Structure formats: C-alpha cells, structure tokens
Amino acid sequence: MTEAQSGPSNGRKRKYRSDGVSPTWVKRTIEGPGIWATCVKGKEQGTVGELYDLFESLAADMWPVEGHDSESSRDKGSDVDENEDDDLETQIAKEVAALKRPKVEKRFSNCLTNTNCVIFMSCKPPVDPVKLVMKHVENVQKTGVTRTKYTHRLTPVSGTCVANLPELHSLCHRTVAAYCVPENQNSEGSPRARKYKIELRTRNHNTLTRMEIIQEVAKCMPSNYTVDLDDPDVFVLVEVFKSTVGVSIVEDYYRYQKFNVMELANAHNEPERFEKGAGRVRDKKQEDNGAVNV
C-alpha cells in the first residue's frame, strides 16, 4: 500500500534541476565570458529569470541592436493605421513577412552548475561582463534599487578555461593584454604602474592549491605592477568552480562592496531609515529618556 502510494511521486520527473534551471534549454558547460551570481538558497529558478530581465535591459541600453528597436516601434505604430485600410491578403502577407524576419540572438545563456546558490550566465559579444556589472553596481549605489529580489553578489569574468596551470596562464595573458589598452598605458606605450591584489574564490575544486593559482596569475602581470593588499588600484578576480576557472580585472571592487548588490542597497537605504529620529531603536531610546525626565 505504501509503495503504491509513493510510486507516482517517485516516478515523476523533475522539471527543474537543483539549481533551478530547466534541463531542456540550459547550456551543459560553463564557457566564455560571463557573470557568476550567488543567490538565496532555493530561489535559483527565480534568480535566473530576474537576471535575464536585468541583463537584457542593461545590454539594450549599452549595446543597442541597430534597427531592431526602431523597426519594432515603427511597425507597431503603422499596424494600427494600416490594418484598417489593407485587405485580407495584404494583412496575411505582412504577417508572413514578419515571421520570416531574422530573430535577434539572445546575448545571455544560463549555464548548468548543479550547485545550490550558484549561477553562471554566459555573455555573447558585444556584451562586456565587466562593464555590465560595473554599470549595475553604480546604479545600485546611486539609487539603492537592486532591481532583483534574490541576487546577492555578481562576479564578472572576461574569459574561462579548464582549471590547469597552462590554460590559466594563457587566459591571464589574454585578460591582462585586453585590460592594458592604450588608455591604461603611459606615454611610452607600456602599461602604467599600478598596484594590484588577487581576489581568489574556489568552489568544489581540489586539484590546484590556492598558492599555485595565485603564483601563476602573478607571473602574468606586467613587470611594473606591484602587489598591494591594503590599497590596490586594480583587482584580479579569479573564480574557480569545479574544473573551470574564470579571470577578470576590475577597479573599485571594495568601494562597491565586492559587487554585492544587497549590501550596496542596504548601505544606501539605512541612513534614510534613521533620519529625523526614525527607527525602533532610536524611538525606544527617546521613550526611555522621556520616562527618566518625567
């Protein structure tokens, strides 16, 4: 009796995996530039959805698709006026032409992690994950609005590779070369002297030690870059997850609370919460003082 009752539930296939993504459309491997995100446990599916909306909205403003927005708005406006005058055949021809238009390729893809609270969204050109995250954290710091409900920390990576020393060395060289563009060079054409710090985070990885990874990344830095753990100019973010490693170079990492959007929003909104004697703790102190004075 017990087995018969439990049979249908045990045989029912799960629609979503443990990290909240559907196994039918998710990418199987973690690859390319992208953004790591941590979230509330058990809310991975909701986090994926809100990150899609957030990233697509930011990317549409930063890297608009030429002609796509104007065509869509023009078509919407013209359909209202022309549908009344066109005959049935003309309307059908317009609908068929609209179906034949090339679809805009999605610029973000959710990659399978099979890990609670950890999500990876890969990015396609021309999206730059570092610029995208920097734009978002700047907005959150200014407004105190995260535009997400479950997302905690966002960590961009300019590229990924297999977690071994030769691949890591090659990835770091490419990342450093891309960062040391002309605006980050001196008048002689060499990289400007900067102070840097390596921020390493590993998850579910036990092949390479922390010291091996740090030493290999340090070998790829320009000769006039010096290590400064207290007041660095730039941060080298290294994310190791299982057999994949991602690297990026960012600035103002500590200023933006290590890209933790919830911490940024709390820091912005807490002063407003206690203005003009507001807040339960402050009100309680005022009541106590009033009782003493009486």
Tab-separated table of C-alpha atoms in Angstrom:
chain	number	residue	atom	x	y	z
A	1	MET	CA	0.000	0.000	0.000
A	2	THR	CA	2.796	2.340	0.892
A	3	GLU	CA	4.760	1.526	-2.273
A	4	ALA	CA	1.677	2.026	-4.438
A	5	GLN	CA	1.038	5.438	-2.974
A	6	SER	CA	4.643	6.554	-3.286
A	7	GLY	CA	5.082	5.135	-6.781
A	8	PRO	CA	3.691	8.035	-8.848
A	9	SER	CA	5.582	10.664	-6.884
A	10	ASN	CA	8.872	8.788	-7.158
A	11	GLY	CA	8.388	8.195	-10.870
A	12	ARG	CA	7.503	11.786	-11.633
A	13	LYS	CA	10.272	13.594	-13.482
A	14	ARG	CA	11.557	16.816	-12.032
A	15	LYS	CA	11.000	19.813	-14.273
A	16	TYR	CA	13.932	21.749	-12.877
A	17	ARG	CA	17.346	20.762	-11.618
A	18	SER	CA	18.750	21.512	-8.188
A	19	ASP	CA	19.994	24.933	-9.328
A	20	GLY	CA	16.587	25.913	-10.652
A	21	VAL	CA	17.171	25.606	-14.399
A	22	SER	CA	15.342	23.510	-16.928
A	23	PRO	CA	17.445	20.622	-18.336
A	24	THR	CA	15.922	21.120	-21.786
A	25	TRP	CA	17.423	24.503	-22.696
A	26	VAL	CA	20.293	25.136	-20.322
A	27	LYS	CA	23.888	25.021	-21.558
A	28	ARG	CA	25.718	21.953	-20.318
A	29	THR	CA	29.145	23.531	-19.962
A	30	ILE	CA	30.457	26.743	-18.445
A	31	GLU	CA	32.326	28.632	-21.126
A	32	GLY	CA	33.180	32.048	-22.475
A	33	PRO	CA	32.907	35.402	-20.744
A	34	GLY	CA	30.086	35.639	-18.267
A	35	ILE	CA	28.869	36.578	-14.822
A	36	TRP	CA	28.832	34.465	-11.687
A	37	ALA	CA	25.934	35.152	-9.340
A	38	THR	CA	25.125	33.956	-5.835
A	39	CYS	CA	21.570	33.951	-4.581
A	40	VAL	CA	19.177	32.893	-1.835
A	41	LYS	CA	19.103	29.118	-1.373
A	42	GLY	CA	16.128	27.528	-3.045
A	43	LYS	CA	15.476	30.579	-5.256
A	44	GLU	CA	17.787	29.690	-8.109
A	45	GLN	CA	14.982	29.485	-10.664
A	46	GLY	CA	13.673	32.940	-9.749
A	47	THR	CA	17.197	34.351	-9.798
A	48	VAL	CA	17.812	33.108	-13.329
A	49	GLY	CA	14.642	34.810	-14.515
A	50	GLU	CA	15.377	38.133	-12.846
A	51	LEU	CA	18.964	38.129	-14.128
A	52	TYR	CA	17.771	37.568	-17.691
A	53	ASP	CA	15.477	40.583	-17.393
A	54	LEU	CA	18.126	42.738	-15.717
A	55	PHE	CA	20.985	41.902	-18.082
A	56	GLU	CA	18.864	42.227	-21.228
A	57	SER	CA	17.637	45.620	-20.065
A	58	LEU	CA	21.144	46.890	-19.329
A	59	ALA	CA	22.592	45.444	-22.532
A	60	ALA	CA	19.833	47.029	-24.623
A	61	ASP	CA	20.922	50.442	-23.363
A	62	MET	CA	24.675	49.835	-23.501
A	63	TRP	CA	24.841	47.826	-26.758
A	64	PRO	CA	21.622	48.500	-28.681
A	65	VAL	CA	20.852	46.313	-31.685
A	66	GLU	CA	20.877	48.565	-34.747
A	67	GLY	CA	17.480	48.885	-36.372
A	68	HIS	CA	15.739	46.404	-34.107
A	69	ASP	CA	14.101	48.830	-31.704
A	70	SER	CA	13.238	51.382	-34.380
A	71	GLU	CA	11.703	48.748	-36.656
A	72	SER	CA	9.599	47.263	-33.886
A	73	SER	CA	8.285	50.641	-32.746
A	74	ARG	CA	7.612	51.726	-36.337
A	75	ASP	CA	5.750	48.519	-37.112
A	76	LYS	CA	3.594	48.820	-34.021
A	77	GLY	CA	2.600	52.342	-34.932
A	78	SER	CA	1.954	51.596	-38.594
A	79	ASP	CA	-0.070	48.426	-37.966
A	80	VAL	CA	-2.758	50.353	-36.126
A	81	ASP	CA	-3.308	52.750	-39.032
A	82	GLU	CA	-2.808	50.403	-41.971
A	83	ASN	CA	-4.703	47.325	-40.784
A	84	GLU	CA	-7.993	49.166	-41.235
A	85	ASP	CA	-7.254	50.021	-44.889
A	86	ASP	CA	-5.483	46.830	-46.044
A	87	ASP	CA	-7.419	43.909	-47.404
A	88	LEU	CA	-7.102	40.397	-46.008
A	89	GLU	CA	-4.405	39.256	-48.452
A	90	THR	CA	-2.203	42.245	-47.664
A	91	GLN	CA	-2.508	41.666	-43.934
A	92	ILE	CA	-1.605	37.976	-44.350
A	93	ALA	CA	1.424	38.904	-46.457
A	94	LYS	CA	2.617	41.323	-43.764
A	95	GLU	CA	2.263	38.683	-41.057
A	96	VAL	CA	4.214	36.147	-43.122
A	97	ALA	CA	6.965	38.708	-43.741
A	98	ALA	CA	7.141	39.424	-40.032
A	99	LEU	CA	7.578	35.715	-39.289
A	100	LYS	CA	10.432	35.473	-41.797
A	101	ARG	CA	12.445	38.255	-40.163
A	102	PRO	CA	15.667	37.009	-38.595
A	103	LYS	CA	15.308	36.654	-34.861
A	104	VAL	CA	17.645	38.569	-32.603
A	105	GLU	CA	20.068	36.128	-30.995
A	106	LYS	CA	19.966	36.013	-27.228
A	107	ARG	CA	23.040	37.556	-25.682
A	108	PHE	CA	22.841	35.664	-22.381
A	109	SER	CA	22.630	31.962	-21.600
A	110	ASN	CA	22.245	30.204	-18.287
A	111	CYS	CA	24.880	27.506	-17.777
A	112	LEU	CA	24.323	24.395	-15.719
A	113	THR	CA	26.112	24.403	-12.347
A	114	ASN	CA	24.203	21.724	-10.383
A	115	THR	CA	25.063	23.682	-7.233
A	116	ASN	CA	22.769	25.480	-4.834
A	117	CYS	CA	23.025	29.284	-4.691
A	118	VAL	CA	25.488	29.450	-7.627
A	119	ILE	CA	24.521	30.595	-11.139
A	120	PHE	CA	26.575	31.375	-14.232
A	121	MET	CA	25.248	33.495	-17.092
A	122	SER	CA	27.429	33.422	-20.191
A	123	CYS	CA	27.622	36.529	-22.396
A	124	LYS	CA	27.978	36.856	-26.139
A	125	PRO	CA	29.686	39.739	-27.960
A	126	PRO	CA	29.446	42.666	-27.901
A	127	VAL	CA	28.472	42.362	-24.229
A	128	ASP	CA	31.356	43.002	-21.827
A	129	PRO	CA	30.532	41.393	-18.455
A	130	VAL	CA	32.849	43.730	-16.529
A	131	LYS	CA	31.268	46.880	-17.963
A	132	LEU	CA	27.795	45.419	-17.483
A	133	VAL	CA	28.315	44.643	-13.791
A	134	MET	CA	30.068	47.958	-13.162
A	135	LYS	CA	27.124	49.821	-14.684
A	136	HIS	CA	24.673	47.939	-12.498
A	137	VAL	CA	26.540	48.362	-9.211
A	138	GLU	CA	26.984	52.062	-9.929
A	139	ASN	CA	23.230	52.372	-10.395
A	140	VAL	CA	22.535	50.433	-7.200
A	141	GLN	CA	24.903	52.598	-5.181
A	142	LYS	CA	23.284	55.781	-6.503
A	143	THR	CA	19.644	54.728	-6.210
A	144	GLY	CA	19.569	51.952	-3.610
A	145	VAL	CA	17.411	49.873	-6.000
A	146	THR	CA	18.766	46.429	-6.914
A	147	ARG	CA	16.067	45.532	-9.484
A	148	THR	CA	16.441	41.953	-8.230
A	149	LYS	CA	14.924	40.055	-5.326
A	150	TYR	CA	17.151	37.042	-4.734
A	151	THR	CA	20.550	38.002	-6.185
A	152	HIS	CA	23.424	38.661	-3.772
A	153	ARG	CA	26.829	39.016	-5.432
A	154	LEU	CA	27.754	39.440	-9.102
A	155	THR	CA	31.253	38.498	-10.262
A	156	PRO	CA	32.167	39.145	-13.908
A	157	VAL	CA	34.788	37.076	-15.710
A	158	SER	CA	36.291	38.152	-19.014
A	159	GLY	CA	37.013	34.566	-20.011
A	160	THR	CA	37.024	30.973	-18.785
A	161	CYS	CA	39.229	27.931	-19.290
A	162	VAL	CA	39.936	24.481	-17.908
A	163	ALA	CA	41.383	24.621	-14.413
A	164	ASN	CA	45.012	23.735	-15.100
A	165	LEU	CA	48.142	25.878	-14.994
A	166	PRO	CA	48.918	26.118	-18.746
A	167	GLU	CA	45.336	27.120	-19.606
A	168	LEU	CA	45.219	29.547	-16.684
A	169	HIS	CA	48.489	31.138	-17.809
A	170	SER	CA	47.142	31.656	-21.334
A	171	LEU	CA	43.838	33.077	-20.075
A	172	CYS	CA	45.583	35.520	-17.741
A	173	HIS	CA	47.843	36.774	-20.537
A	174	ARG	CA	44.830	37.466	-22.747
A	175	THR	CA	42.943	39.175	-19.937
A	176	VAL	CA	45.885	41.385	-18.962
A	177	ALA	CA	46.557	42.303	-22.603
A	178	ALA	CA	42.912	43.311	-23.078
A	179	TYR	CA	42.994	45.428	-19.919
A	180	CYS	CA	46.259	47.187	-20.799
A	181	VAL	CA	44.717	49.043	-23.732
A	182	PRO	CA	46.056	52.496	-24.731
A	183	GLU	CA	44.055	54.350	-22.048
A	184	ASN	CA	45.829	52.285	-19.394
A	185	GLN	CA	49.291	52.919	-20.854
A	186	ASN	CA	51.810	55.684	-20.317
A	187	SER	CA	53.319	57.959	-22.933
A	188	GLU	CA	55.936	55.317	-23.815
A	189	GLY	CA	53.272	52.760	-24.720
A	190	SER	CA	53.908	50.451	-21.767
A	191	PRO	CA	51.318	49.700	-19.048
A	192	ARG	CA	51.085	52.310	-16.330
A	193	ALA	CA	52.448	51.331	-12.949
A	194	ARG	CA	49.576	50.047	-10.838
A	195	LYS	CA	49.070	48.312	-7.515
A	196	TYR	CA	47.025	45.133	-7.658
A	197	LYS	CA	45.541	42.426	-5.499
A	198	ILE	CA	44.401	38.934	-6.472
A	199	GLU	CA	40.927	38.041	-5.194
A	200	LEU	CA	40.588	34.261	-5.414
A	201	ARG	CA	37.456	32.255	-4.714
A	202	THR	CA	37.259	28.472	-5.183
A	203	ARG	CA	34.216	26.206	-5.075
A	204	ASN	CA	34.140	22.424	-5.350
A	205	HIS	CA	37.743	22.278	-6.552
A	206	ASN	CA	40.672	20.393	-5.054
A	207	THR	CA	43.123	19.942	-7.956
A	208	LEU	CA	45.073	23.186	-7.772
A	209	THR	CA	46.070	24.777	-4.494
A	210	ARG	CA	45.426	28.434	-3.756
A	211	MET	CA	49.145	29.194	-3.791
A	212	GLU	CA	49.637	27.563	-7.207
A	213	ILE	CA	46.819	29.629	-8.698
A	214	ILE	CA	47.991	32.898	-7.146
A	215	GLN	CA	51.593	32.399	-8.244
A	216	GLU	CA	50.557	31.555	-11.808
A	217	VAL	CA	48.347	34.652	-12.054
A	218	ALA	CA	51.118	36.848	-10.619
A	219	LYS	CA	53.522	35.661	-13.348
A	220	CYS	CA	51.229	37.142	-15.999
A	221	MET	CA	51.019	40.635	-14.514
A	222	PRO	CA	53.086	43.465	-16.066
A	223	SER	CA	56.520	43.991	-14.553
A	224	ASN	CA	55.640	47.448	-13.206
A	225	TYR	CA	52.555	46.131	-11.389
A	226	THR	CA	53.220	45.654	-7.669
A	227	VAL	CA	51.236	43.724	-5.089
A	228	ASP	CA	49.411	45.824	-2.513
A	229	LEU	CA	46.961	44.016	-0.250
A	230	ASP	CA	45.854	47.148	1.622
A	231	ASP	CA	45.245	49.799	-1.042
A	232	PRO	CA	45.279	48.279	-4.550
A	233	ASP	CA	44.364	50.170	-7.710
A	234	VAL	CA	43.059	47.129	-9.556
A	235	PHE	CA	41.751	43.733	-8.526
A	236	VAL	CA	42.330	40.476	-10.370
A	237	LEU	CA	39.233	38.367	-9.782
A	238	VAL	CA	39.816	34.631	-10.097
A	239	GLU	CA	36.794	32.337	-9.807
A	240	VAL	CA	37.434	28.595	-9.707
A	241	PHE	CA	34.373	26.349	-9.918
A	242	LYS	CA	34.882	22.596	-10.237
A	243	SER	CA	37.048	22.194	-13.376
A	244	THR	CA	36.551	25.736	-14.708
A	245	VAL	CA	38.408	28.947	-13.899
A	246	GLY	CA	37.441	32.488	-14.854
A	247	VAL	CA	39.517	35.675	-14.662
A	248	SER	CA	38.787	39.401	-14.899
A	249	ILE	CA	40.414	42.694	-13.904
A	250	VAL	CA	38.236	45.331	-12.226
A	251	GLU	CA	38.573	48.566	-10.270
A	252	ASP	CA	36.762	49.913	-7.185
A	253	TYR	CA	35.988	46.380	-6.013
A	254	TYR	CA	35.927	47.318	-2.328
A	255	ARG	CA	34.164	50.600	-2.973
A	256	TYR	CA	31.229	48.680	-4.437
A	257	GLN	CA	31.071	46.138	-1.582
A	258	LYS	CA	32.695	43.391	-3.675
A	259	PHE	CA	29.779	43.764	-6.115
A	260	ASN	CA	27.247	42.592	-3.529
A	261	VAL	CA	24.122	44.432	-4.655
A	262	MET	CA	22.215	43.736	-1.447
A	263	GLU	CA	24.988	45.276	0.649
A	264	LEU	CA	25.091	48.299	-1.657
A	265	ALA	CA	21.349	48.793	-1.400
A	266	ASN	CA	21.392	48.430	2.392
A	267	ALA	CA	24.243	50.933	2.710
A	268	HIS	CA	22.279	53.435	0.618
A	269	ASN	CA	18.931	52.958	2.354
A	270	GLU	CA	19.977	52.623	6.007
A	271	PRO	CA	20.743	56.354	6.553
A	272	GLU	CA	17.272	57.243	5.239
A	273	ARG	CA	15.706	54.767	7.632
A	274	PHE	CA	17.029	56.641	10.659
A	275	GLU	CA	16.538	60.232	9.568
A	276	LYS	CA	14.769	62.603	11.973
A	277	GLY	CA	14.696	60.167	14.858
A	278	ALA	CA	13.043	57.343	12.897
A	279	GLY	CA	13.636	53.682	13.710
A	280	ARG	CA	12.555	51.468	16.571
A	281	VAL	CA	15.885	51.578	18.429
A	282	ARG	CA	16.107	55.353	18.367
A	283	ASP	CA	12.418	55.749	19.263
A	284	LYS	CA	12.895	53.405	22.205
A	285	LYS	CA	15.851	55.464	23.450
A	286	GLN	CA	13.741	58.620	23.228
A	287	GLU	CA	10.946	56.956	25.192
A	288	ASP	CA	13.401	55.845	27.854
A	289	ASN	CA	14.842	59.347	28.108
A	290	GLY	CA	11.356	60.791	28.379
A	291	ALA	CA	10.484	58.379	31.162
A	292	VAL	CA	13.641	59.324	33.041
A	293	ASN	CA	12.982	63.044	32.642
A	294	VAL	CA	9.464	62.656	33.987
